[in-house]
XYZ file of C-alpha atoms in Angstrom:
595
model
C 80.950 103.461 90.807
C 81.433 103.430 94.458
C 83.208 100.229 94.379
C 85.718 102.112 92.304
C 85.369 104.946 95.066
C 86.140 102.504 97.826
C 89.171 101.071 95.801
C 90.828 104.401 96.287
C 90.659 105.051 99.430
C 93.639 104.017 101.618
C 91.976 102.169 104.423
C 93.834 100.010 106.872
C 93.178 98.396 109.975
C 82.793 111.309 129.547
C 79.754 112.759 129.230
C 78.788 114.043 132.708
C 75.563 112.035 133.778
C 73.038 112.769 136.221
C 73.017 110.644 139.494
C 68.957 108.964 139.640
C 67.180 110.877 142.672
C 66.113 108.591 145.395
C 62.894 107.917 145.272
C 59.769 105.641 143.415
C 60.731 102.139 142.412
C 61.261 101.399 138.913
C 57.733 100.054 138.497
C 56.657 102.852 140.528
C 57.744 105.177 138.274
C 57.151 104.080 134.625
C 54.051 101.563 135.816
C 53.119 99.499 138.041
C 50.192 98.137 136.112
C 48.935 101.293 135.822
C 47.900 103.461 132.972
C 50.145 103.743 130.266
C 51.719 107.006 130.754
C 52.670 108.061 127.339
C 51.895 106.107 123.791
C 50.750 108.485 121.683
C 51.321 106.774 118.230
C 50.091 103.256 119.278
C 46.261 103.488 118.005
C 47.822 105.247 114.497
C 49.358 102.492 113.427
C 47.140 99.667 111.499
C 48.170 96.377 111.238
C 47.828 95.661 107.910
C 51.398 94.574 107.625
C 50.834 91.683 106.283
C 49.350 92.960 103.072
C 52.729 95.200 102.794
C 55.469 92.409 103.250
C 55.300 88.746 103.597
C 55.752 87.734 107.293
C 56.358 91.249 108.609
C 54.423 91.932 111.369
C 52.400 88.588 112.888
C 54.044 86.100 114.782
C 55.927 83.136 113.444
C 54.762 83.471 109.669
C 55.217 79.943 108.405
C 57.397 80.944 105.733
C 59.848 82.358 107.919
C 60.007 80.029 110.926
C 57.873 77.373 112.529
C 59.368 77.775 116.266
C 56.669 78.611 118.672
C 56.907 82.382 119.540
C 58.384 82.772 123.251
C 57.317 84.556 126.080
C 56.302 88.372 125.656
C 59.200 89.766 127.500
C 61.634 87.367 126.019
C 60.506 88.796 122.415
C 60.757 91.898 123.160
C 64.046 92.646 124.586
C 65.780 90.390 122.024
C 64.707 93.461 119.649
C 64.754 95.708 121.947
C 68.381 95.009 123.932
C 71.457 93.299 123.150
C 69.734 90.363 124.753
C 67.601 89.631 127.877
C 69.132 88.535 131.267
C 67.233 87.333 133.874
C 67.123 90.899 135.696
C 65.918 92.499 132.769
C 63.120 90.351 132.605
C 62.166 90.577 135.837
C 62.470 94.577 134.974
C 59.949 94.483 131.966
C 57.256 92.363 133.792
C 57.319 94.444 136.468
C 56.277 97.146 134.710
C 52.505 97.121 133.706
C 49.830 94.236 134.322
C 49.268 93.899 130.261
C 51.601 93.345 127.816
C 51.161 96.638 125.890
C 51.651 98.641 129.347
C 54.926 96.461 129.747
C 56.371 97.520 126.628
C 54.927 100.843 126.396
C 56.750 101.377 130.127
C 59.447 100.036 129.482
C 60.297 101.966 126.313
C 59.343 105.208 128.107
C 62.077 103.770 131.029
C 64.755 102.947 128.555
C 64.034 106.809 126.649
C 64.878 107.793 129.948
C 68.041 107.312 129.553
C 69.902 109.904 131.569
C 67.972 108.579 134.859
C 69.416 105.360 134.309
C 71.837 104.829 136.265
C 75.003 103.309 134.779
C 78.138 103.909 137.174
C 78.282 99.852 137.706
C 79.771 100.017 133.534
C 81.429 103.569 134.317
C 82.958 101.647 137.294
C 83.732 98.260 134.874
C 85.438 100.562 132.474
C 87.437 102.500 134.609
C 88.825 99.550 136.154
C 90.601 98.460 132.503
C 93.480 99.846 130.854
C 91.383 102.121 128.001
C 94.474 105.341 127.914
C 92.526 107.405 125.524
C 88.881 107.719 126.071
C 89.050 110.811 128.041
C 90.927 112.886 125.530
C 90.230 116.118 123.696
C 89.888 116.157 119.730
C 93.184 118.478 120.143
C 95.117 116.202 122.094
C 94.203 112.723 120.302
C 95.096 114.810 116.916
C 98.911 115.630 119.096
C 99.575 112.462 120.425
C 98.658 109.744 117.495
C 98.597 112.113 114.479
C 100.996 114.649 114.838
C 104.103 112.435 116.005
C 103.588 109.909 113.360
C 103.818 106.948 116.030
C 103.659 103.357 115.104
C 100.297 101.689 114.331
C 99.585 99.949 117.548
C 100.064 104.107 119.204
C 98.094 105.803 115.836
C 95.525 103.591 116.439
C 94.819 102.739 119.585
C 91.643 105.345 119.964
C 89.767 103.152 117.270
C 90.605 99.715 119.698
C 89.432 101.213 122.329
C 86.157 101.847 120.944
C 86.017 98.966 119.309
C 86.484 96.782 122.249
C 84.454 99.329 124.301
C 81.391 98.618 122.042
C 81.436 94.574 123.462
C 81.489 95.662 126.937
C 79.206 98.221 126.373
C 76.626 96.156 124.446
C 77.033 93.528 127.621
C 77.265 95.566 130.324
C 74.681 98.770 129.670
C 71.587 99.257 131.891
C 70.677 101.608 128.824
C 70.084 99.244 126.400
C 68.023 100.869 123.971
C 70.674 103.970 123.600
C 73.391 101.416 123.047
C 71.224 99.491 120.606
C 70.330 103.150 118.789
C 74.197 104.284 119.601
C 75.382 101.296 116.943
C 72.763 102.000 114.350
C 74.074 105.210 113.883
C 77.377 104.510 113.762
C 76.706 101.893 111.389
C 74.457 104.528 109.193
C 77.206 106.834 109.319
C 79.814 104.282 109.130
C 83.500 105.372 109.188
C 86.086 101.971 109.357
C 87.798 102.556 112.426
C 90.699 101.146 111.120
C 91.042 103.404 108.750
C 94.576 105.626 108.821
C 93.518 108.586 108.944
C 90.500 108.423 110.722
C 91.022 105.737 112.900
C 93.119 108.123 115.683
C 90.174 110.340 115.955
C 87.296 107.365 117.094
C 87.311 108.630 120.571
C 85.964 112.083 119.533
C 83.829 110.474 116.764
C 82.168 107.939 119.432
C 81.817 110.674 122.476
C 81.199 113.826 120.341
C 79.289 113.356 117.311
C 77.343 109.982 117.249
C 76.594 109.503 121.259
C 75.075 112.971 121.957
C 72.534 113.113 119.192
C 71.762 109.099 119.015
C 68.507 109.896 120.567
C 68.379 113.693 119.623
C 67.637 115.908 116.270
C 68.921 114.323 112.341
C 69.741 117.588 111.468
C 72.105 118.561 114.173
C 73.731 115.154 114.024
C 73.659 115.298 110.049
C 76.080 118.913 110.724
C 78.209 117.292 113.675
C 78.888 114.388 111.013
C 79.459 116.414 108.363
C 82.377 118.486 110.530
C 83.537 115.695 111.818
C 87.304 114.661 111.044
C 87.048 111.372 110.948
C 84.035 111.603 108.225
C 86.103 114.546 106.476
C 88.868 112.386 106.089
C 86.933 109.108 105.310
C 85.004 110.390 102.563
C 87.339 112.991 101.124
C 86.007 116.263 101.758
C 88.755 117.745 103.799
C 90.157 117.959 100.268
C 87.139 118.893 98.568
C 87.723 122.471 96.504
C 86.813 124.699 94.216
C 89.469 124.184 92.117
C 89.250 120.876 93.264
C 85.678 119.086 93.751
C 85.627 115.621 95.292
C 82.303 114.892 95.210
C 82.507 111.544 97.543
C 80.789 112.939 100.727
C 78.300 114.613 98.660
C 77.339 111.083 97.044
C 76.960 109.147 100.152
C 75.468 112.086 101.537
C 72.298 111.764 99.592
C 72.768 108.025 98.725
C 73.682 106.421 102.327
C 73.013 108.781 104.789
C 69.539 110.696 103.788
C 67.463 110.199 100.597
C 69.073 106.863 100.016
C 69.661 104.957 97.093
C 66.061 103.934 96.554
C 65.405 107.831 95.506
C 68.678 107.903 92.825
C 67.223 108.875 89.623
C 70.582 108.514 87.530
C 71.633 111.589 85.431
C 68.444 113.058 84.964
C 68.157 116.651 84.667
C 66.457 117.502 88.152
C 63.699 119.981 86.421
C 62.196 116.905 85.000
C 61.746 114.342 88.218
C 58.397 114.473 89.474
C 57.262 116.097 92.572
C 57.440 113.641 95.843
C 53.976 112.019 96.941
C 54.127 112.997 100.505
C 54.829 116.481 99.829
C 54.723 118.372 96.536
C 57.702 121.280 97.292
C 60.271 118.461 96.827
C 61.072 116.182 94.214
C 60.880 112.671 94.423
C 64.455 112.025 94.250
C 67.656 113.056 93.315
C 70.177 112.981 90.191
C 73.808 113.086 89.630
C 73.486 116.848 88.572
C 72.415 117.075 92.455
C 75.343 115.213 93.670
C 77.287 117.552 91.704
C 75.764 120.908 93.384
C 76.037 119.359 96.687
C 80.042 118.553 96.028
C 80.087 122.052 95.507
C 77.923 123.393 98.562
C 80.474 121.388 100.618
C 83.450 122.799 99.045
C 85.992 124.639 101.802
C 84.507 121.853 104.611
C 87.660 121.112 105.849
C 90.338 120.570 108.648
C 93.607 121.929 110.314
C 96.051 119.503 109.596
C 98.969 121.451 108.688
C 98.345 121.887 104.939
C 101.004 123.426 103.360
C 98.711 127.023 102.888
C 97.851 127.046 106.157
C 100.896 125.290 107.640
C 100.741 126.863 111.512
C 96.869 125.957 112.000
C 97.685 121.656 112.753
C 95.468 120.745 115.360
C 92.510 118.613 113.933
C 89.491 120.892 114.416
C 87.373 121.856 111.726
C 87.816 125.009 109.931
C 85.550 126.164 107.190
C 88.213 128.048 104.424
C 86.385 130.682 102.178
C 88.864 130.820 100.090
C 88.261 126.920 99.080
C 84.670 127.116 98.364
C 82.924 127.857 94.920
C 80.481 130.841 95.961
C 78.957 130.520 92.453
C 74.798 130.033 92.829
C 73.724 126.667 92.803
C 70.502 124.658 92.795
C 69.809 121.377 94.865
C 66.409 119.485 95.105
C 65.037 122.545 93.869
C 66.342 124.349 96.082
C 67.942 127.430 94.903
C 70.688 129.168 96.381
C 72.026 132.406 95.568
C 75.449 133.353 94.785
C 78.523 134.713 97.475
C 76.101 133.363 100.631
C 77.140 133.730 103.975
C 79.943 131.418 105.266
C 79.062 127.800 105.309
C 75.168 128.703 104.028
C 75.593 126.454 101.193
C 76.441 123.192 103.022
C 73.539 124.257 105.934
C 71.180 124.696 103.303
C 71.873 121.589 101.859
C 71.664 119.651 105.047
C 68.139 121.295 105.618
C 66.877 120.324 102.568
C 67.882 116.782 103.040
C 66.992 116.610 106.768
C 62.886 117.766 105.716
C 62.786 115.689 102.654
C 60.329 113.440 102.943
C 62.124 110.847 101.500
C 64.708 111.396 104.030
C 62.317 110.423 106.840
C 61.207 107.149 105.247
C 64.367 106.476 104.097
C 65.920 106.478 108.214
C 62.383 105.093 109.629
C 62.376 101.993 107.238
C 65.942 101.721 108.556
C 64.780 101.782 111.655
C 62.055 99.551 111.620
C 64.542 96.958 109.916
C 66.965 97.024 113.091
C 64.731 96.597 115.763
C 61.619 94.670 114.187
C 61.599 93.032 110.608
C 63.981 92.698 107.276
C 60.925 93.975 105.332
C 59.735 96.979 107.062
C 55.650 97.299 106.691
C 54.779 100.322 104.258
C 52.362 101.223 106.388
C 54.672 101.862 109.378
C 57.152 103.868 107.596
C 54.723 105.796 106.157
C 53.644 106.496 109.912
C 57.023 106.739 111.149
C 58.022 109.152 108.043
C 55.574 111.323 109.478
C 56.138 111.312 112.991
C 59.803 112.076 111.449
C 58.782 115.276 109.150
C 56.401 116.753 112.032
C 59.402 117.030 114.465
C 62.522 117.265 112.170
C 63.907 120.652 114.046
C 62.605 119.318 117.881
C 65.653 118.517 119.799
C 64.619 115.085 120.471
C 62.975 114.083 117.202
C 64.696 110.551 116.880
C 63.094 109.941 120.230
C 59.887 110.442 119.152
C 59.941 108.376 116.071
C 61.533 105.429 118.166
C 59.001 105.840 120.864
C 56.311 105.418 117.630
C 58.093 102.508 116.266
C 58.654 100.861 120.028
C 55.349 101.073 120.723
C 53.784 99.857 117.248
C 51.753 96.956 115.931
C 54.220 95.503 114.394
C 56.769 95.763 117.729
C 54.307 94.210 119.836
C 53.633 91.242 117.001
C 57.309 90.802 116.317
C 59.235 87.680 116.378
C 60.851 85.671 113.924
C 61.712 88.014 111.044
C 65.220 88.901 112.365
C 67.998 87.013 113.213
C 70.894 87.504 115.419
C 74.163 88.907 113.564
C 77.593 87.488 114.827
C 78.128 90.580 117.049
C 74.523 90.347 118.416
C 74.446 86.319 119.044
C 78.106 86.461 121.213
C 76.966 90.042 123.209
C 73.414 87.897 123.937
C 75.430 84.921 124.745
C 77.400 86.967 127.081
C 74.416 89.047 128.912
C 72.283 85.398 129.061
C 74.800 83.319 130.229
C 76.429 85.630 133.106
C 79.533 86.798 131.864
C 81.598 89.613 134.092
C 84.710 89.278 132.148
C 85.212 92.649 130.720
C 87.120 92.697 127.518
C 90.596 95.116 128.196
C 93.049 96.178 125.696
C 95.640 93.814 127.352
C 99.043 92.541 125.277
C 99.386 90.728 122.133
C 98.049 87.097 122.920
C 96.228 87.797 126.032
C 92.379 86.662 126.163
C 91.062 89.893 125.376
C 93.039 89.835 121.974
C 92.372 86.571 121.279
C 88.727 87.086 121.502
C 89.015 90.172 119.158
C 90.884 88.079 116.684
C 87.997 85.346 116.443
C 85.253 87.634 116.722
C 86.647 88.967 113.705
C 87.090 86.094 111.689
C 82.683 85.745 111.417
C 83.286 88.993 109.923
C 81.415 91.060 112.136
C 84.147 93.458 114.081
C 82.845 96.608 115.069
C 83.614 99.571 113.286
C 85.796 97.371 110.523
C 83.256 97.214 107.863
C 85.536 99.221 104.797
C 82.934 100.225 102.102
C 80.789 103.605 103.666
C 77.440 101.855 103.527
C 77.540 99.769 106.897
C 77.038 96.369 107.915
C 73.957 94.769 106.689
C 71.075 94.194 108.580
C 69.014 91.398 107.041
C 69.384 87.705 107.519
C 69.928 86.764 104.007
C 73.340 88.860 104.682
C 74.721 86.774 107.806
C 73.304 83.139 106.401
C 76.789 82.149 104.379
C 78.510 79.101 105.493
C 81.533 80.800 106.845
C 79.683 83.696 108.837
C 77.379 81.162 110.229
C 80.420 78.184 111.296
C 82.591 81.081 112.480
C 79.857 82.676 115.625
C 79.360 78.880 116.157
C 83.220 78.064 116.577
C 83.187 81.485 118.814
C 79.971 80.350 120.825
C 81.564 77.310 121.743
C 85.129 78.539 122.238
C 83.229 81.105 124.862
C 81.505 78.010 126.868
C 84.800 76.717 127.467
C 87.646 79.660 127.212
C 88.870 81.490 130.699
C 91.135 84.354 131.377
C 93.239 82.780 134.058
C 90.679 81.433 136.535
C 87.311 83.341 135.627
C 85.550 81.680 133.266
C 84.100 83.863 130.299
C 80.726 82.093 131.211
C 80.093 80.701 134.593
C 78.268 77.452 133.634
C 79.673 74.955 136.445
C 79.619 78.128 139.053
C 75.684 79.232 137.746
C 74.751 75.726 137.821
C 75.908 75.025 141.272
C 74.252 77.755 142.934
C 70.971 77.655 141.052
C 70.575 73.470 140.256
C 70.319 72.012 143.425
C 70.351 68.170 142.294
C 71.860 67.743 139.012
C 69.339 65.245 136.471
C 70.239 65.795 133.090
C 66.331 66.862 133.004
C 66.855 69.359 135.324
C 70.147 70.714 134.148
C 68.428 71.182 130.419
C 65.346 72.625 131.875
C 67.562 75.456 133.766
C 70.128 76.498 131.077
C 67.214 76.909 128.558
C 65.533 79.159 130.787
C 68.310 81.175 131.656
C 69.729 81.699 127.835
C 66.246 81.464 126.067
C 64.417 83.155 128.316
C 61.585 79.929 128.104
C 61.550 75.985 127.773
C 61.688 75.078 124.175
C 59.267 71.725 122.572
C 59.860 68.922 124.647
C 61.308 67.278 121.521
C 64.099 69.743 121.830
C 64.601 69.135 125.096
C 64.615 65.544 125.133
C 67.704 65.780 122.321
C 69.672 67.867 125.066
C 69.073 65.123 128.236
C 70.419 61.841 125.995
C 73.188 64.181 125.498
C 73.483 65.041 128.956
C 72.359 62.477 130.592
C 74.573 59.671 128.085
C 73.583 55.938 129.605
C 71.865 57.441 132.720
C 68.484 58.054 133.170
C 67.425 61.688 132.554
C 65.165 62.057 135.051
C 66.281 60.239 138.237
C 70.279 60.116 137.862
C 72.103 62.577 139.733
C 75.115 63.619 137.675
C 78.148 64.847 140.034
C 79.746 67.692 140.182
C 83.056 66.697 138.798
C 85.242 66.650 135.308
C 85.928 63.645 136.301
C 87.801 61.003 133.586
C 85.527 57.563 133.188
C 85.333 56.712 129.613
C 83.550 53.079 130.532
C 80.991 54.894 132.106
C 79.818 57.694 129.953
C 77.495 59.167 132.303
C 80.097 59.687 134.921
C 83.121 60.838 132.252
C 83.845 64.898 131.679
C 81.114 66.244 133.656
C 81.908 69.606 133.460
C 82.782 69.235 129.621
C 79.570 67.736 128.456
C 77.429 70.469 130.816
C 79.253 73.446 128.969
C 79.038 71.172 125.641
C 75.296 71.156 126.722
C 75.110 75.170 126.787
C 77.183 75.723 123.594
C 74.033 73.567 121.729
C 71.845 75.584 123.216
C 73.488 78.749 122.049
C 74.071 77.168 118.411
C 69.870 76.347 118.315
C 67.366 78.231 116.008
C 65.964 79.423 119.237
C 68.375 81.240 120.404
C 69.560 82.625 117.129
C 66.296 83.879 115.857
C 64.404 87.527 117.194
């Protein structure tokens, strides 16, 4: 059914922050081998993962992967970031004398978000040619709705975004907010290419997903749900009395809440049993739900010049009376009476689904799955779920369920049951290997476009995945020939590609200042470091200095510091080449692919 959904849609391709006080050091403030200042969930959660799912939740299961677990830092801010550099893990051991106080700091750090101080990226993306980012809902709706302008003007707001989410991912000293930023958009995935709600990204990005990433569900669940770009992608700007379209009601309950695990088919909802966690709801939902929802939602609309309202054309939501069915109606048990006050129906709705408890292990397992394991331990969720119910109307609710998760058995044991997704394995690449080439919206054929264009082609884009439920988030997903051989093909093409004379990756200017005599041994044993965060098996390594190193020794000849043509001497030939040939293997390697 939803594939026949999807098939009919038409689908094409500053928030004021607080300056950090002067004052304690960042160790000073969220450690310094001291006590750990806040982890209230960690002694709650029992690992007994590995009774719940195979591999989840102990190093290195067998099964999964046989590569010695690295460093404790280095695991945790692949999960935890975009990727570690080699200031971030200077930042995370720096913060506790034990590895629980480490993590349990620098989670409490990175939930600090607003006292992070990120003018260095403000600074990086001011400097570019981004036109729209600062624009009202109102004025993107006038200047790439309203004229009808061509395709490269309509949808320039969803670019910018788009391209703003690499440099953001690369860039960001808040790491875990951009990490939690793209799960939510992905949850409540809108294609930013699409027509209609494509010009409206900006305010979609600023206004609805970035303020409550780290907030309440249930006030982000009502910003989506008045959202233009979501009214238009799922169809409820048209969604009537006389009319019902009940698409947004569907993926309401099915994507974004209960999820599909809790369908129960066309059941009558009197019948489905009562939920284990908590006996006042049921334990799913039917289509005869679905149905009532489509209904509560009716009149949930915009101004965009519709031919009753022709003088109200501005892009705001508007909630029309007149449109909605006022007759009672009955969701999850719920029942709600007839002629309720003005949008009641849709509120109650979103309340209902917001404390359900299969709402909160729906998001948590979710969660879990993006920033620790493809098969989420029962036992966690179930945890989670509750940290999730207790708080569901606090302001910063998601906060405390991450801060549960973070700070978990299964967080602290993690490594090897996720692997890097093309967008995740080029941003890591990036961050590890020293980029500061910001990516601009430039001119057709520039480097900026051209990277777009092959990032796209592994099929990872941001914000371009069509169908509402998101890009998936297990390995299984991302292990096809063609995703796999396309971030390869980029990996390499971003060792060697420059945008007039700054390389994408420094490797010959990294290498000079930080390799002072250049053995093949010692030219291996520095680039691992730096992109792995560790030395890998000396087998490994050994592989990468015959490569290097070609009919020199690997330990004693000095290669020089030139590209150099000498194709009857192979140790003196391409220089340059074979050292950024060198990298790209490294980035291709299990080791640096796996989390």
């Amino acid at each position: 059914m939803r594939r026949a959904r999807v098939a009919s849609r038409t689908t094409f391709w500053t928030v004021n922050r607080r300056s950090p006080a002067a004052g304690p050091t960042l160790a000073q403030r969220y450690g310094n081998g001291a006590t750990i200042r806040s982890q209230p969930f960690r002694s709650s959660v029992v690992d007994d993962s590995v009774a719940d799912a195979p591999g989840a939740g102990r190093i290195s299961a067998a099964e999964v992967l046989t590569l010695a677990p690295p460093p404790f830092a280095v695991r945790m801010l692949r999960n935890l970031s975009f990727g570690h550099t080699p200031a971030s893990i200077a930042e995370f051991n720096g913060l506790g004398s034990t590895d629980a106080q480490q993590l349990a700091n620098w989670v409490d750090w990175q939930l600090d978000w607003r006292n992070i101080d990120d003018s260095a990226l403000d600074a990086r993306i001011a400097a570019q040619d981004y036109t729209t980012l600062s624009k009202s809902l109102q004025q993107l709706w006038a200047d790439h709705i309203v004229p009808n302008p061509d395709w490269e003007v309509r949808m320039r707001p969803a670019f910018e975004i788009q391209r703003l989410q690499w440099v953001r991912a690369t860039y960001s000293k808040r790491q875990v907010r951009e990490m939690v930023v793209a799960f939510w958009h992905n949850h409540f995935n809108v294609q930013g290419s699409h027509w209609s709600a494509g010009p409206l990204y900006v305010h979609y990005d600023r206004d609805v997903i970035r303020p409550n990433a780290l907030g309440n569900f249930r006030t982000m669940l009502e910003a989506v749900a008045t959202s233009p770009s979501m009214l238009y992608y799922l169809n409820n700007n048209s969604n009537t009395r006389t009319g019902p379209n009940e698409n947004w009601a569907r993926e309401l309950m099915e994507l974004h809440t209960l999820g599909a695990i809790h369908y129960r088919g066309f059941a009558d909802p009197a019948t489905l049993p009562r939920d284990p966690m908590d006996a006042a709801y049921p334990d799913g939902y039917s289509d005869v739900d679905v149905y009532e929802v489509a209904r509560a939602f009716t009149g949930w609309t915009l101004k965009e010049g519709h031919w009753q309202f022709p003088n109200e054309n501005d892009g705001t939501f508007v909630y029309r009376s007149t449109w909605h069915d006022t007759n009672a109606k009955s969701v999850l048990g719920l029942a709600m009476a007839a002629n309720q006050a003005s949008m009641k129906d849709g509120r109650d709705v979103l309340d209902r689904l917001a404390s359900h408890p299969g709402t909160a292990r729906f998001i948590c397992s979710k969660l879990i799955r993006r920033f620790i394991t493809d098969t989420p331990p029962a036992t966690l969720v179930t945890s989670a779920a509750q940290v999730f119910r207790q708080n569901w109307q606090a302001p910063n609710q998601i906060e405390l369920v991450l801060r549960h998760i973070l700070n978990s058995t299964a967080m602290y044991n993690a490594w090897g049951q996720k692997s890097r997704r093309p967008f995740d394995a080029l941003v890591a690449a990036m961050r590890a290997g020293g980029s500061d080439w910001t990516l601009r919206m430039g001119a057709d054929g520039d480097k900026s476009s051209h990277f777009v264009w092959l990032a796209g082609l592994t099929g990872h884009t941001p914000f371009n995945w069509a169908p509402p439920n998101g890009y998936p988030d297990v390995a299984s997903a991302w292990s096809g020939s063609s995703a796999m051989a396309m971030t390869w093909k980029m990996l390499n093409w971003l060792t060697e590609a420059s945008d007039g004379d700054k390389p994408l990756l420094p490797i010959v200017q990294l290498t000079r200042a930080n390799v002072p005599t250049w053995t093949a041994n010692a030219l291996v044993d520095y680039w691992c470091t730096r992109l792995l965060g560790y030395l890998p098996t000396a087998e490994r390594r050994q592989t990468l200095a015959k490569f290097m190193a070609q009919n020199g020794d690997p330990a004693s000849y000095r290669i020089e510091d030139s590209d150099a043509w000498a194709a009857n001497d192979l140790k003196k030939h391409y220089n340059h080449q074979r050292l950024r040939s060198m990298v790209t293997l490294i980035l291709l390697s299990p080791e640096f692919m796996s989390r």
